[in-house]
mmCIF file of C-alpha atoms in Angstrom:
data_model
loop_
_atom_site.group_PDB
_atom_site.id
_atom_site.type_symbol
_atom_site.label_atom_id
_atom_site.label_comp_id
_atom_site.label_asym_id
_atom_site.label_seq_id
_atom_site.Cartn_x
_atom_site.Cartn_y
_atom_site.Cartn_z
ATOM 1 C CA MET A 1 -4.238 32.773 -8.776
ATOM 2 C CA LYS A 2 -0.650 31.617 -9.154
ATOM 3 C CA ASN A 3 -0.248 28.148 -10.698
ATOM 4 C CA ASN A 4 3.103 26.544 -9.910
ATOM 5 C CA PHE A 5 2.302 23.177 -11.530
ATOM 6 C CA ARG A 6 3.361 24.458 -15.005
ATOM 7 C CA ILE A 7 0.975 21.959 -16.623
ATOM 8 C CA ASP A 8 0.493 24.241 -19.627
ATOM 9 C CA SER A 9 4.203 24.988 -19.901
ATOM 10 C CA HIS A 10 7.434 23.082 -19.243
ATOM 11 C CA LYS A 11 10.070 22.828 -16.505
ATOM 12 C CA LEU A 12 13.268 22.175 -18.401
ATOM 13 C CA MET A 13 14.715 25.589 -17.544
ATOM 14 C CA LEU A 14 14.809 24.383 -13.938
ATOM 15 C CA HIS A 15 17.303 21.647 -14.840
ATOM 16 C CA VAL A 16 20.215 23.857 -15.825
ATOM 17 C CA ASP A 17 22.967 21.271 -15.309
ATOM 18 C CA ARG A 18 21.309 18.662 -17.525
ATOM 19 C CA VAL A 19 20.563 21.209 -20.249
ATOM 20 C CA SER A 20 24.145 22.501 -20.032
ATOM 21 C CA ASP A 21 25.508 18.983 -20.549
ATOM 22 C CA TRP A 22 23.200 18.554 -23.544
ATOM 23 C CA LEU A 23 24.407 21.822 -25.064
ATOM 24 C CA LYS A 24 27.979 20.524 -24.690
ATOM 25 C CA GLY A 25 27.031 17.443 -26.719
ATOM 26 C CA LYS A 26 27.144 14.959 -23.851
ATOM 27 C CA ILE A 27 24.935 11.838 -23.785
ATOM 28 C CA ILE A 28 22.642 12.617 -20.877
ATOM 29 C CA CYS A 29 20.364 10.541 -18.685
ATOM 30 C CA PRO A 30 16.637 11.314 -18.950
ATOM 31 C CA ILE A 31 15.178 13.532 -16.262
ATOM 32 C CA TYR A 32 11.811 11.817 -16.545
ATOM 33 C CA LEU A 33 10.513 8.344 -17.401
ATOM 34 C CA GLU A 34 7.032 7.204 -18.262
ATOM 35 C CA ILE A 35 6.470 3.529 -17.540
ATOM 36 C CA ALA A 36 3.524 1.323 -18.499
ATOM 37 C CA PRO A 37 3.139 -1.403 -15.842
ATOM 38 C CA SER A 38 0.117 -2.724 -17.753
ATOM 39 C CA GLY A 39 -0.686 -3.016 -21.438
ATOM 40 C CA THR A 40 -4.385 -3.609 -20.923
ATOM 41 C CA CYS A 41 -7.135 -1.297 -19.732
ATOM 42 C CA ASN A 42 -10.535 -1.567 -18.090
ATOM 43 C CA HIS A 43 -11.919 1.264 -20.254
ATOM 44 C CA ARG A 44 -12.127 1.829 -23.999
ATOM 45 C CA CYS A 45 -12.270 5.611 -24.201
ATOM 46 C CA ILE A 46 -13.470 7.085 -27.489
ATOM 47 C CA PHE A 47 -10.414 9.367 -27.591
ATOM 48 C CA CYS A 48 -7.754 6.758 -26.739
ATOM 49 C CA ALA A 49 -4.592 7.551 -28.662
ATOM 50 C CA LEU A 50 -3.041 4.123 -28.141
ATOM 51 C CA ASP A 51 -5.930 1.962 -29.338
ATOM 52 C CA TYR A 52 -3.725 0.741 -32.191
ATOM 53 C CA LEU A 53 -1.696 -1.265 -29.646
ATOM 54 C CA ASP A 54 -4.782 -3.463 -28.990
ATOM 55 C CA TYR A 55 -4.763 -3.282 -25.164
ATOM 56 C CA LYS A 56 -2.650 -6.431 -24.895
ATOM 57 C CA PRO A 57 -2.778 -8.108 -21.451
ATOM 58 C CA LYS A 58 0.922 -7.695 -20.748
ATOM 59 C CA PHE A 59 2.350 -6.726 -17.362
ATOM 60 C CA LEU A 60 5.923 -5.791 -16.522
ATOM 61 C CA GLU A 61 7.474 -8.338 -14.185
ATOM 62 C CA GLU A 62 8.061 -6.782 -10.782
ATOM 63 C CA LYS A 63 11.659 -7.995 -10.492
ATOM 64 C CA VAL A 64 12.658 -6.747 -13.949
ATOM 65 C CA LEU A 65 10.949 -3.408 -13.455
ATOM 66 C CA LYS A 66 12.533 -2.854 -10.043
ATOM 67 C CA SER A 67 15.961 -3.552 -11.496
ATOM 68 C CA ALA A 68 15.400 -0.917 -14.190
ATOM 69 C CA VAL A 69 14.076 1.580 -11.637
ATOM 70 C CA LYS A 70 17.102 1.062 -9.375
ATOM 71 C CA GLN A 71 19.457 1.657 -12.285
ATOM 72 C CA ALA A 72 17.438 4.729 -13.296
ATOM 73 C CA GLY A 73 17.887 6.237 -9.849
ATOM 74 C CA ILE A 74 21.632 5.623 -9.927
ATOM 75 C CA LEU A 75 21.900 7.187 -13.394
ATOM 76 C CA GLY A 76 20.104 10.335 -12.269
ATOM 77 C CA VAL A 77 16.498 9.918 -13.405
ATOM 78 C CA LYS A 78 14.542 12.317 -11.199
ATOM 79 C CA SER A 79 10.923 11.289 -11.798
ATOM 80 C CA ILE A 80 8.791 8.401 -13.020
ATOM 81 C CA MET A 81 5.142 8.531 -14.021
ATOM 82 C CA TYR A 82 3.291 5.220 -14.086
ATOM 83 C CA ALA A 83 0.750 5.427 -16.896
ATOM 84 C CA GLY A 84 1.405 4.250 -20.429
ATOM 85 C CA GLU A 85 -0.606 2.240 -22.918
ATOM 86 C CA GLY A 86 -2.806 0.614 -20.257
ATOM 87 C CA GLU A 87 -4.307 1.262 -16.826
ATOM 88 C CA PRO A 88 -1.376 1.146 -14.373
ATOM 89 C CA LEU A 89 -3.482 0.187 -11.351
ATOM 90 C CA LEU A 90 -4.337 -3.125 -13.016
ATOM 91 C CA HIS A 91 -0.845 -4.330 -12.140
ATOM 92 C CA LYS A 92 -1.174 -6.543 -9.052
ATOM 93 C CA ASP A 93 2.095 -5.255 -7.591
ATOM 94 C CA ILE A 94 1.610 -1.554 -8.323
ATOM 95 C CA ALA A 95 1.686 -0.526 -4.641
ATOM 96 C CA LYS A 96 5.026 -2.267 -4.074
ATOM 97 C CA ILE A 97 6.407 -0.820 -7.318
ATOM 98 C CA ILE A 98 5.458 2.725 -6.335
ATOM 99 C CA SER A 99 6.936 2.352 -2.850
ATOM 100 C CA TYR A 100 10.152 0.874 -4.257
ATOM 101 C CA THR A 101 10.489 3.698 -6.784
ATOM 102 C CA LYS A 102 10.212 6.319 -4.058
ATOM 103 C CA GLY A 103 12.778 4.377 -2.037
ATOM 104 C CA CYS A 104 15.225 4.720 -4.934
ATOM 105 C CA GLY A 105 15.126 8.495 -4.510
ATOM 106 C CA ILE A 106 12.877 9.087 -7.511
ATOM 107 C CA ASP A 107 9.752 11.253 -7.486
ATOM 108 C CA VAL A 108 6.697 9.167 -8.419
ATOM 109 C CA ALA A 109 3.351 9.964 -10.052
ATOM 110 C CA VAL A 110 0.406 8.024 -11.453
ATOM 111 C CA THR A 111 -2.111 8.784 -14.166
ATOM 112 C CA THR A 112 -5.197 6.586 -13.926
ATOM 113 C CA ASN A 113 -8.890 6.416 -14.790
ATOM 114 C CA GLY A 114 -9.431 6.132 -11.047
ATOM 115 C CA VAL A 115 -11.824 3.183 -10.950
ATOM 116 C CA LEU A 116 -9.306 1.014 -9.081
ATOM 117 C CA LEU A 117 -8.060 3.799 -6.818
ATOM 118 C CA LYS A 118 -9.863 2.246 -3.857
ATOM 119 C CA ARG A 119 -9.458 3.440 -0.284
ATOM 120 C CA ASP A 120 -7.068 0.638 0.724
ATOM 121 C CA LEU A 121 -4.836 1.225 -2.294
ATOM 122 C CA SER A 122 -4.815 4.970 -1.664
ATOM 123 C CA LYS A 123 -3.634 4.332 1.897
ATOM 124 C CA GLU A 124 -0.703 2.359 0.487
ATOM 125 C CA ILE A 125 0.411 4.579 -2.357
ATOM 126 C CA LEU A 126 -0.486 8.213 -1.632
ATOM 127 C CA LYS A 127 2.337 8.583 0.891
ATOM 128 C CA SER A 128 4.866 7.760 -1.858
ATOM 129 C CA LEU A 129 3.360 9.863 -4.662
ATOM 130 C CA SER A 130 4.168 13.433 -5.656
ATOM 131 C CA TRP A 131 0.867 13.524 -7.528
ATOM 132 C CA VAL A 132 -1.935 11.409 -8.913
ATOM 133 C CA ARG A 133 -4.084 12.539 -11.835
ATOM 134 C CA VAL A 134 -7.422 10.955 -12.672
ATOM 135 C CA SER A 135 -8.806 11.048 -16.214
ATOM 136 C CA LEU A 136 -12.471 11.989 -15.737
ATOM 137 C CA ASN A 137 -14.144 13.226 -18.875
ATOM 138 C CA ALA A 138 -17.732 14.060 -18.012
ATOM 139 C CA GLY A 139 -19.931 15.587 -15.334
ATOM 140 C CA ARG A 140 -22.725 13.014 -15.528
ATOM 141 C CA SER A 141 -22.661 9.214 -15.386
ATOM 142 C CA SER A 142 -24.493 8.707 -18.701
ATOM 143 C CA THR A 143 -22.025 10.879 -20.604
ATOM 144 C CA TYR A 144 -19.105 9.341 -18.750
ATOM 145 C CA SER A 145 -20.115 5.806 -19.731
ATOM 146 C CA LYS A 146 -20.346 6.826 -23.404
ATOM 147 C CA ILE A 147 -16.986 8.589 -23.478
ATOM 148 C CA HIS A 148 -15.129 5.995 -21.393
ATOM 149 C CA ASN A 149 -17.034 3.065 -22.929
ATOM 150 C CA THR A 150 -17.784 1.558 -19.537
ATOM 151 C CA GLY A 151 -20.626 0.995 -17.098
ATOM 152 C CA LYS A 152 -22.488 3.950 -15.595
ATOM 153 C CA ASN A 153 -21.499 2.910 -12.069
ATOM 154 C CA ASP A 154 -17.841 3.689 -12.773
ATOM 155 C CA PHE A 155 -18.557 7.424 -12.632
ATOM 156 C CA SER A 156 -19.780 7.308 -9.028
ATOM 157 C CA GLU A 157 -16.975 4.861 -8.166
ATOM 158 C CA VAL A 158 -14.360 7.332 -9.353
ATOM 159 C CA LEU A 159 -15.927 10.218 -7.422
ATOM 160 C CA GLN A 160 -16.081 8.085 -4.264
ATOM 161 C CA ASN A 161 -12.453 7.054 -4.748
ATOM 162 C CA LEU A 162 -11.392 10.668 -5.145
ATOM 163 C CA GLU A 163 -13.276 11.633 -2.012
ATOM 164 C CA ALA A 164 -11.590 8.825 -0.066
ATOM 165 C CA ALA A 165 -8.162 9.831 -1.401
ATOM 166 C CA VAL A 166 -8.690 13.450 -0.333
ATOM 167 C CA LYS A 167 -9.696 12.344 3.172
ATOM 168 C CA ILE A 168 -6.597 10.146 3.453
ATOM 169 C CA LYS A 169 -4.390 12.971 2.237
ATOM 170 C CA ASN A 170 -5.851 15.392 4.780
ATOM 171 C CA ARG A 171 -5.939 12.919 7.675
ATOM 172 C CA TYR A 172 -2.271 11.977 7.348
ATOM 173 C CA LYS A 173 -1.157 15.431 6.133
ATOM 174 C CA LEU A 174 0.363 13.983 2.959
ATOM 175 C CA ALA A 175 2.152 16.154 0.406
ATOM 176 C CA VAL A 176 0.581 14.408 -2.612
ATOM 177 C CA THR A 177 -1.313 16.554 -5.114
ATOM 178 C CA ILE A 178 -4.622 15.055 -6.246
ATOM 179 C CA GLY A 179 -5.740 16.272 -9.656
ATOM 180 C CA VAL A 180 -8.272 15.504 -12.368
ATOM 181 C CA GLN A 181 -7.923 15.900 -16.113
ATOM 182 C CA LEU A 182 -10.734 16.432 -18.607
ATOM 183 C CA LEU A 183 -10.210 16.194 -22.350
ATOM 184 C CA LEU A 184 -12.511 18.833 -23.827
ATOM 185 C CA LEU A 185 -14.806 17.233 -26.429
ATOM 186 C CA LYS A 186 -18.114 18.073 -28.064
ATOM 187 C CA GLU A 187 -19.605 15.226 -26.007
ATOM 188 C CA ASN A 188 -18.738 16.814 -22.646
ATOM 189 C CA ILE A 189 -18.597 20.531 -23.417
ATOM 190 C CA LYS A 190 -21.847 21.196 -21.530
ATOM 191 C CA GLU A 191 -20.709 19.357 -18.396
ATOM 192 C CA VAL A 192 -17.408 21.084 -17.633
ATOM 193 C CA PHE A 193 -18.916 23.377 -15.015
ATOM 194 C CA ILE A 194 -20.838 20.488 -13.433
ATOM 195 C CA LEU A 195 -17.625 18.501 -13.044
ATOM 196 C CA ALA A 196 -15.675 21.501 -11.746
ATOM 197 C CA LYS A 197 -18.215 22.110 -8.968
ATOM 198 C CA LEU A 198 -18.307 18.405 -8.038
ATOM 199 C CA LEU A 199 -14.523 18.290 -7.735
ATOM 200 C CA LYS A 200 -14.374 21.498 -5.727
ATOM 201 C CA ASP A 201 -16.858 20.025 -3.244
ATOM 202 C CA ILE A 202 -14.837 16.795 -3.020
ATOM 203 C CA GLY A 203 -11.671 18.766 -2.319
ATOM 204 C CA VAL A 204 -9.259 17.772 -5.068
ATOM 205 C CA ASP A 205 -6.404 20.167 -5.724
ATOM 206 C CA TYR A 206 -7.054 20.961 -9.355
ATOM 207 C CA LEU A 207 -8.923 20.272 -12.561
ATOM 208 C CA THR A 208 -6.990 20.635 -15.791
ATOM 209 C CA ILE A 209 -8.808 20.976 -19.112
ATOM 210 C CA LYS A 210 -6.864 20.081 -22.236
ATOM 211 C CA PRO A 211 -7.608 19.892 -25.970
ATOM 212 C CA TYR A 212 -7.874 16.775 -28.110
ATOM 213 C CA SER A 213 -5.204 16.223 -30.755
ATOM 214 C CA GLN A 214 -5.137 13.392 -33.245
ATOM 215 C CA HIS A 215 -2.466 10.747 -32.719
ATOM 216 C CA PRO A 216 -0.872 9.895 -36.091
ATOM 217 C CA LEU A 217 -1.131 6.123 -35.492
ATOM 218 C CA SER A 218 -4.455 5.957 -33.667
ATOM 219 C CA ILE A 219 -7.454 4.108 -35.093
ATOM 220 C CA THR A 220 -9.759 6.584 -33.393
ATOM 221 C CA HIS A 221 -10.656 9.786 -35.228
ATOM 222 C CA ILE A 222 -12.859 12.219 -33.354
ATOM 223 C CA LYS A 223 -14.870 14.464 -35.658
ATOM 224 C CA PRO A 224 -15.740 17.231 -35.575
ATOM 225 C CA VAL A 225 -12.920 18.515 -33.400
ATOM 226 C CA LEU A 226 -13.807 21.563 -31.345
ATOM 227 C CA GLU A 227 -12.509 24.951 -32.429
ATOM 228 C CA TYR A 228 -10.689 25.518 -29.177
ATOM 229 C CA LYS A 229 -9.816 29.120 -29.954
ATOM 230 C CA ASN A 230 -13.501 29.914 -29.432
ATOM 231 C CA TYR A 231 -13.516 28.846 -25.779
ATOM 232 C CA SER A 232 -11.567 31.606 -24.039
ATOM 233 C CA VAL A 233 -14.830 32.799 -22.459
ATOM 234 C CA MET A 234 -15.185 29.402 -20.791
ATOM 235 C CA SER A 235 -11.788 29.852 -19.187
ATOM 236 C CA ALA A 236 -12.792 33.204 -17.685
ATOM 237 C CA LYS A 237 -16.026 31.770 -16.258
ATOM 238 C CA LEU A 238 -14.220 28.766 -14.814
ATOM 239 C CA ASN A 239 -11.849 31.088 -12.977
ATOM 240 C CA LYS A 240 -14.784 32.194 -10.817
ATOM 241 C CA ILE A 241 -15.166 28.641 -9.473
ATOM 242 C CA GLN A 242 -11.600 28.514 -8.223
ATOM 243 C CA SER A 243 -10.586 28.979 -4.615
ATOM 244 C CA ASP A 244 -7.364 29.020 -2.628
ATOM 245 C CA LYS A 245 -7.610 25.221 -2.382
ATOM 246 C CA PHE A 246 -9.002 24.360 -5.827
ATOM 247 C CA ARG A 247 -7.447 25.433 -9.093
ATOM 248 C CA ILE A 248 -8.714 25.132 -12.641
ATOM 249 C CA ILE A 249 -6.009 24.968 -15.292
ATOM 250 C CA PHE A 250 -7.503 25.733 -18.701
ATOM 251 C CA ARG A 251 -4.760 24.854 -21.150
ATOM 252 C CA SER A 252 -5.260 27.830 -23.417
ATOM 253 C CA GLN A 253 -1.611 27.991 -24.521
ATOM 254 C CA THR A 254 -1.765 24.400 -25.743
ATOM 255 C CA MET A 255 -5.071 25.097 -27.489
ATOM 256 C CA GLN A 256 -3.551 28.067 -29.295
ATOM 257 C CA ARG A 257 -0.587 26.009 -30.476
ATOM 258 C CA LEU A 258 -2.953 23.575 -32.214
ATOM 259 C CA ASP A 259 -3.681 26.344 -34.716
ATOM 260 C CA SER A 260 -0.064 27.370 -35.268
ATOM 261 C CA ASP A 261 2.925 25.874 -37.022
ATOM 262 C CA LYS A 262 5.696 24.313 -34.962
ATOM 263 C CA ASP A 263 8.507 26.760 -34.237
ATOM 264 C CA TYR A 264 11.142 24.028 -34.484
ATOM 265 C CA LYS A 265 12.161 21.888 -37.459
ATOM 266 C CA HIS A 266 13.251 18.698 -35.724
ATOM 267 C CA CYS A 267 12.886 17.007 -32.321
ATOM 268 C CA LEU A 268 15.552 17.938 -29.780
ATOM 269 C CA GLY A 269 13.791 16.836 -26.586
ATOM 270 C CA LEU A 270 14.325 13.067 -26.719
ATOM 271 C CA PRO A 271 17.478 13.005 -24.530
ATOM 272 C CA PHE A 272 15.491 14.318 -21.566
ATOM 273 C CA TRP A 273 12.904 11.568 -21.291
ATOM 274 C CA ALA A 274 12.212 7.912 -22.128
ATOM 275 C CA TYR A 275 9.318 5.472 -22.133
ATOM 276 C CA ILE A 276 9.200 1.827 -21.014
ATOM 277 C CA SER A 277 6.322 -0.168 -22.474
ATOM 278 C CA ALA A 278 4.413 -2.997 -20.791
ATOM 279 C CA CYS A 279 6.542 -5.557 -22.660
ATOM 280 C CA GLY A 280 9.801 -3.902 -21.580
ATOM 281 C CA ASP A 281 10.710 -1.992 -24.733
ATOM 282 C CA VAL A 282 12.442 1.343 -24.129
ATOM 283 C CA TYR A 283 11.324 4.050 -26.530
ATOM 284 C CA ALA A 284 12.763 7.468 -27.175
ATOM 285 C CA CYS A 285 9.338 8.785 -28.212
ATOM 286 C CA SER A 286 5.861 7.743 -27.055
ATOM 287 C CA THR A 287 4.203 8.984 -30.247
ATOM 288 C CA PHE A 288 5.774 6.101 -32.134
ATOM 289 C CA LEU A 289 5.246 3.191 -29.753
ATOM 290 C CA GLY A 290 5.521 -0.052 -31.686
ATOM 291 C CA LYS A 291 7.844 1.458 -34.291
ATOM 292 C CA LYS A 292 11.208 -0.313 -34.189
ATOM 293 C CA GLU A 293 13.101 2.742 -35.387
ATOM 294 C CA PHE A 294 12.290 4.476 -32.077
ATOM 295 C CA CYS A 295 13.057 1.524 -29.780
ATOM 296 C CA SER A 296 16.393 1.620 -27.934
ATOM 297 C CA GLY A 297 16.268 -1.837 -26.387
ATOM 298 C CA ASN A 298 14.365 -4.068 -23.968
ATOM 299 C CA ILE A 299 14.877 -4.294 -20.195
ATOM 300 C CA TYR A 300 14.284 -8.064 -20.233
ATOM 301 C CA ARG A 301 17.344 -8.501 -22.443
ATOM 302 C CA THR A 302 19.587 -5.538 -21.626
ATOM 303 C CA ASP A 303 20.252 -3.590 -18.448
ATOM 304 C CA PHE A 304 18.525 -0.224 -18.430
ATOM 305 C CA ASN A 305 21.764 1.688 -17.889
ATOM 306 C CA ASN A 306 23.286 0.059 -20.971
ATOM 307 C CA ILE A 307 20.216 0.991 -23.031
ATOM 308 C CA ILE A 308 20.380 4.629 -21.934
ATOM 309 C CA GLY A 309 24.090 4.887 -22.661
ATOM 310 C CA GLY A 310 23.974 2.643 -25.697
ATOM 311 C CA ARG A 311 24.696 3.269 -29.358
ATOM 312 C CA ARG A 312 21.119 2.623 -30.432
ATOM 313 C CA ARG A 313 19.653 5.400 -28.250
ATOM 314 C CA ARG A 314 22.376 7.816 -29.336
ATOM 315 C CA GLU A 315 21.558 7.143 -32.994
ATOM 316 C CA ILE A 316 17.797 7.634 -32.479
ATOM 317 C CA ILE A 317 18.437 10.953 -30.739
ATOM 318 C CA ARG A 318 20.838 12.056 -33.489
ATOM 319 C CA VAL A 319 18.429 11.245 -36.303
ATOM 320 C CA ALA A 320 15.512 12.934 -34.535
ATOM 321 C CA ALA A 321 17.545 16.111 -34.004
ATOM 322 C CA LEU A 322 18.832 16.301 -37.583
ATOM 323 C CA LYS A 323 16.284 14.608 -39.823
ATOM 324 C CA LEU A 324 12.953 13.827 -38.155
ATOM 325 C CA ASP A 325 10.091 15.496 -39.978
ATOM 326 C CA THR A 326 7.979 16.825 -37.105
ATOM 327 C CA SER A 327 4.952 17.025 -39.389
ATOM 328 C CA ARG A 328 4.772 13.245 -38.799
ATOM 329 C CA CYS A 329 4.467 13.878 -35.081
ATOM 330 C CA ARG A 330 1.445 14.513 -32.934
ATOM 331 C CA ASP A 331 0.375 18.134 -32.612
ATOM 332 C CA VAL A 332 1.342 19.607 -29.231
ATOM 333 C CA CYS A 333 3.016 16.410 -28.063
ATOM 334 C CA ARG A 334 4.497 16.235 -24.572
ATOM 335 C CA LEU A 335 7.817 17.569 -25.810
ATOM 336 C CA ASP A 336 6.322 20.407 -27.854
ATOM 337 C CA LYS A 337 7.239 23.297 -25.566
ATOM 338 C CA ILE A 338 10.501 21.653 -24.562
ATOM 339 C CA ASN A 339 11.390 21.470 -28.245
ATOM 340 C CA SER A 340 10.579 25.167 -28.686
ATOM 341 C CA TYR A 341 12.837 26.028 -25.758
ATOM 342 C CA LEU A 342 15.732 23.836 -26.928
ATOM 343 C CA TRP A 343 15.420 24.992 -30.538
ATOM 344 C CA GLU A 344 15.780 28.601 -29.430
ATOM 345 C CA LEU A 345 18.841 27.727 -27.344
ATOM 346 C CA LYS A 346 20.416 26.124 -30.410
ATOM 347 C CA ASN A 347 19.140 28.766 -32.839
ATOM 348 C CA PRO A 348 19.067 32.108 -30.989
ATOM 349 C CA GLY A 349 17.823 35.190 -32.747
ATOM 350 C CA ALA A 350 19.644 38.476 -33.125
ATOM 351 C CA HIS A 351 20.512 40.847 -30.276
ATOM 352 C CA VAL A 352 20.377 38.157 -27.548
ATOM 353 C CA ASN A 353 22.781 40.098 -25.319
ATOM 354 C CA PHE A 354 20.283 42.924 -24.902
ATOM 355 C CA ILE A 355 18.467 41.229 -22.049
#
């Protein structure tokens, strides 16, 4: 079954103009932003990579955020995902923020644990979203509550919310893609097929299954980590559950890269994305949130367009491309495959004209 989501790959080759400008040495606008409307979360997942930020109850002010989003659209940002260090749906104005973002000509997405994705909210936001992805890491309520560190009722709440969202999507013939992500752990390994069948019956568009990787700053350390290379048989069996309307994306390429060395020496991907934290800081890299050396500015103090075109961001990008030791970075970070692609463009092998 053809998968055009490219979740286990990257899409930078589809943005030829932006990559061409980068190759020419121009300071480019990010294609993609991740924004954290909320710094706090209603779950305390055992795998949370950003636990070191302490789930602070900070929320981006609607007016300040909208100003940054408007400037982002003018600059040429093409997409924004609302996620970040907290649960984005905890922001009281999230529906208005999503609608405004779409109105600025920017594609919008949300990653959420799904507990607050109630029917009324879905009716407001699904029409503006390109996709929504729910983090759902078990097939049974008891396991879910242990992994997400929450009450057992949340599991059924999330399933009911997904079912309602699917009905709204179908009723109004919306283009939004509704997906679910499971982080494959020893705690849930026996429930993957249970979850897949539940989601197929509900009618979501896909389930993606990804590996755990240790965040270099996280307090959490999951041990033992699964030997993901041993689970190719699971992928083949999961394929049998798929249908024309339900896809299962087993991220085998990402799992394989966990056991291999990086094929790039430094980080080249930072010009193509940026991150805005719940307190308004703009970071060039989400692996190092809280580290001043990766912060370009703050949208409460400086206009977003001046941060993106500013000296500080240019210097961070320069240092990352020339000096950053990627062994400090997270394995298979979001820019991993983008970095491989860009590194090869900058460092082509022999005989490249023999296509």
